[in-house]
Amino acid sequence: MAEHTTIPTYTLNDGTTLPAVGFGTYPLKGEDGISAIQGALEAGYRLLDTAVNYENETEVGEALRRSGLPREDVQVASKLPGRHHAYDDAIASVRGSLERLGLEYVDLHLIHWPNPSVDQYVEAWRALVDLQKEGLVRSVGVSNFTEAHLTRVIDDSGVTPAVNQIELHPRFPQEGMRAVHERLGIRTEAWSPMGKRNAPLEEDVVTTAATRLGVTPGQVILRWHVQLGSLPIPKSADPERQRQNLDVFGFELTEEEVDAISALGRPDGRLFGGDPDSHEEM
Ligand SMILES: NC(=O)c1ccc[n+]([C@@H]2O[C@H](COP(=O)([O-])OP(=O)(O)OC[C@H]3O[C@@H](n4cnc5c(N)ncnc54)[C@H](OP(=O)(O)O)[C@@H]3O)[C@@H](O)[C@H]2O)c1
């Protein structure tokens, strides 16, 4: 794919669209972080994923300004931390994100983790829905929600999250949650899409497909996401890998290759035991 070729998009359940691949910004910070994020925009990424807890919203806003791209051409997504779930705190939190980003609106705001023992995610969801009505947030979604968490916020508000951003990579392919999202009309977004330190870059099924297609193992993994309908947000600070990770629309895996990569999954394939029913982040 040539630089700046249009990336395919998904239409979300609220009528907005998102590019089929985004850019993960954790842990890019400081001047180096700004240049890496600006490099990603230059490579053609049009969706940036940040969070209050990444402490880099300022850098994301600065990279966007330095890129010179029109605001409406880039989508910025951020996340509400666990300590801001009470209704008024959630409203103030999103306003704080906008201030740090230097933006009038955020394209997508997610509840970062449900933190079920705190049990305030329903309140946090009401706040995001109200901010969407005000126009400060274009699309509202969640992250790390299970089917039970999703059902609760939908039943309470009548509003279905546009996106659920979950851990999803070949070691943990999330077949069950992908089916839940399909049924509810929620777009699956994948965090740690390569599998980070557990990325199966040397697994036979991946390297064989890479050789057949003349691409890199990383591109095979990201193409696997695309063919599953999962929206990956790979992070890379390296200009060449940033470019490669976006260049996944000019080749196709066979159904057998997709299934063989999914078969790398293991029940204990999570990167750090981030089961949303027990893992909490404030
Ligand atoms: N919602 C949540 O709870 C949550 C949790 C974790 C992460 N996230 C989001 O997901 C984003 C991505 O996750 P992640 O950074 O954990 O994992 P990842 O994107 O799966 O992996 C990133 C690592 O893979 C390397 N890499 C990138 N492209 C590569 C390629 N083509 N070939 C080989 N290595 C490659 C990167 O190194 P180089 O930089 O050297 O290329 C980096 O070390 C984060 O930035 C963040 O925005 C969300």
Coordinates of C-alpha atoms and ligand atoms in Angstrom, one line a residue, residues 24-26 49 54 79 112-113 143-144 165 191-196 201 218 233-238 241 244-245, ligand 1:
G24 CA -1.5 2.7 20.2
T25 CA 0.4 5.5 22.0
Y26 CA 1.3 3.8 25.3
D49 CA -5.4 5.7 21.1
Y54 CA -1.0 6.9 29.9
K79 CA -10.1 6.6 28.3
H112 CA -10.8 2.0 30.7
W113 CA -11.6 -0.9 33.0
S143 CA -12.7 -1.3 27.3
N144 CA -12.2 -4.6 29.1
Q165 CA -11.5 -2.5 23.4
W191 CA -5.3 -4.0 22.5
S192 CA -1.8 -5.5 22.5
P193 CA -2.8 -6.8 19.0
M194 CA 0.6 -8.3 18.4
G195 CA 0.7 -9.9 21.8
K196 CA 3.5 -7.6 22.8
L201 CA 6.5 -13.7 15.3
G218 CA 3.9 -8.6 12.2
I233 CA -4.1 -0.5 17.5
P234 CA -0.5 -1.6 17.3
K235 CA 2.1 0.5 19.0
S236 CA 5.5 1.1 17.4
A237 CA 8.1 3.8 17.9
D238 CA 9.9 2.6 14.8
R241 CA 7.3 -0.9 11.6
Q244 CA 4.4 -1.9 7.8
N245 CA 1.6 -2.2 10.5
Ligands
LIG1 N1 -7.4 -0.8 27.1 C1 -6.4 -1.3 27.7 O1 -6.6 -1.8 28.9 C2 -5.1 -1.4 27.1 C3 -4.1 -2.2 27.6 C4 -2.8 -2.3 26.9 C5 -2.6 -1.6 25.8 N2 -3.6 -0.8 25.3 C6 -3.4 0.0 24.0 O2 -3.0 -0.9 23.0 C7 -1.9 -0.4 22.3 C8 -1.0 -1.5 21.8 O3 -0.7 -2.4 22.8 P1 0.8 -2.8 23.2 O4 1.7 -1.7 23.0 O5 0.7 -3.3 24.6 O6 1.1 -4.1 22.4 P2 1.4 -4.4 20.8 O7 1.0 -3.3 20.0 O8 0.9 -5.8 20.6 O9 3.0 -4.6 20.8 C9 3.9 -3.5 20.8 C10 5.3 -4.0 20.8 O10 5.5 -4.7 19.6 C11 6.6 -4.2 18.8 N3 6.1 -4.1 17.4 C12 5.3 -3.3 16.8 N4 5.1 -3.6 15.5 C13 5.9 -4.7 15.3 C14 6.2 -5.4 14.1 N5 5.6 -5.2 12.9 N6 7.1 -6.5 14.2 C15 7.7 -6.7 15.4 N7 7.5 -6.1 16.5 C16 6.6 -5.0 16.5 C17 6.8 -2.8 19.4 O11 8.1 -2.4 19.4 P3 8.7 -1.1 18.6 O12 8.0 0.1 19.2 O13 10.1 -1.1 18.8 O14 8.3 -1.3 17.2 C18 6.3 -2.9 20.9 O15 7.3 -3.4 21.7 C19 -1.2 0.5 23.5 O16 -0.3 1.4 22.9 C20 -2.4 1.1 24.1 O17 -2.8 2.2 23.3 C21 -4.8 -0.7 25.9

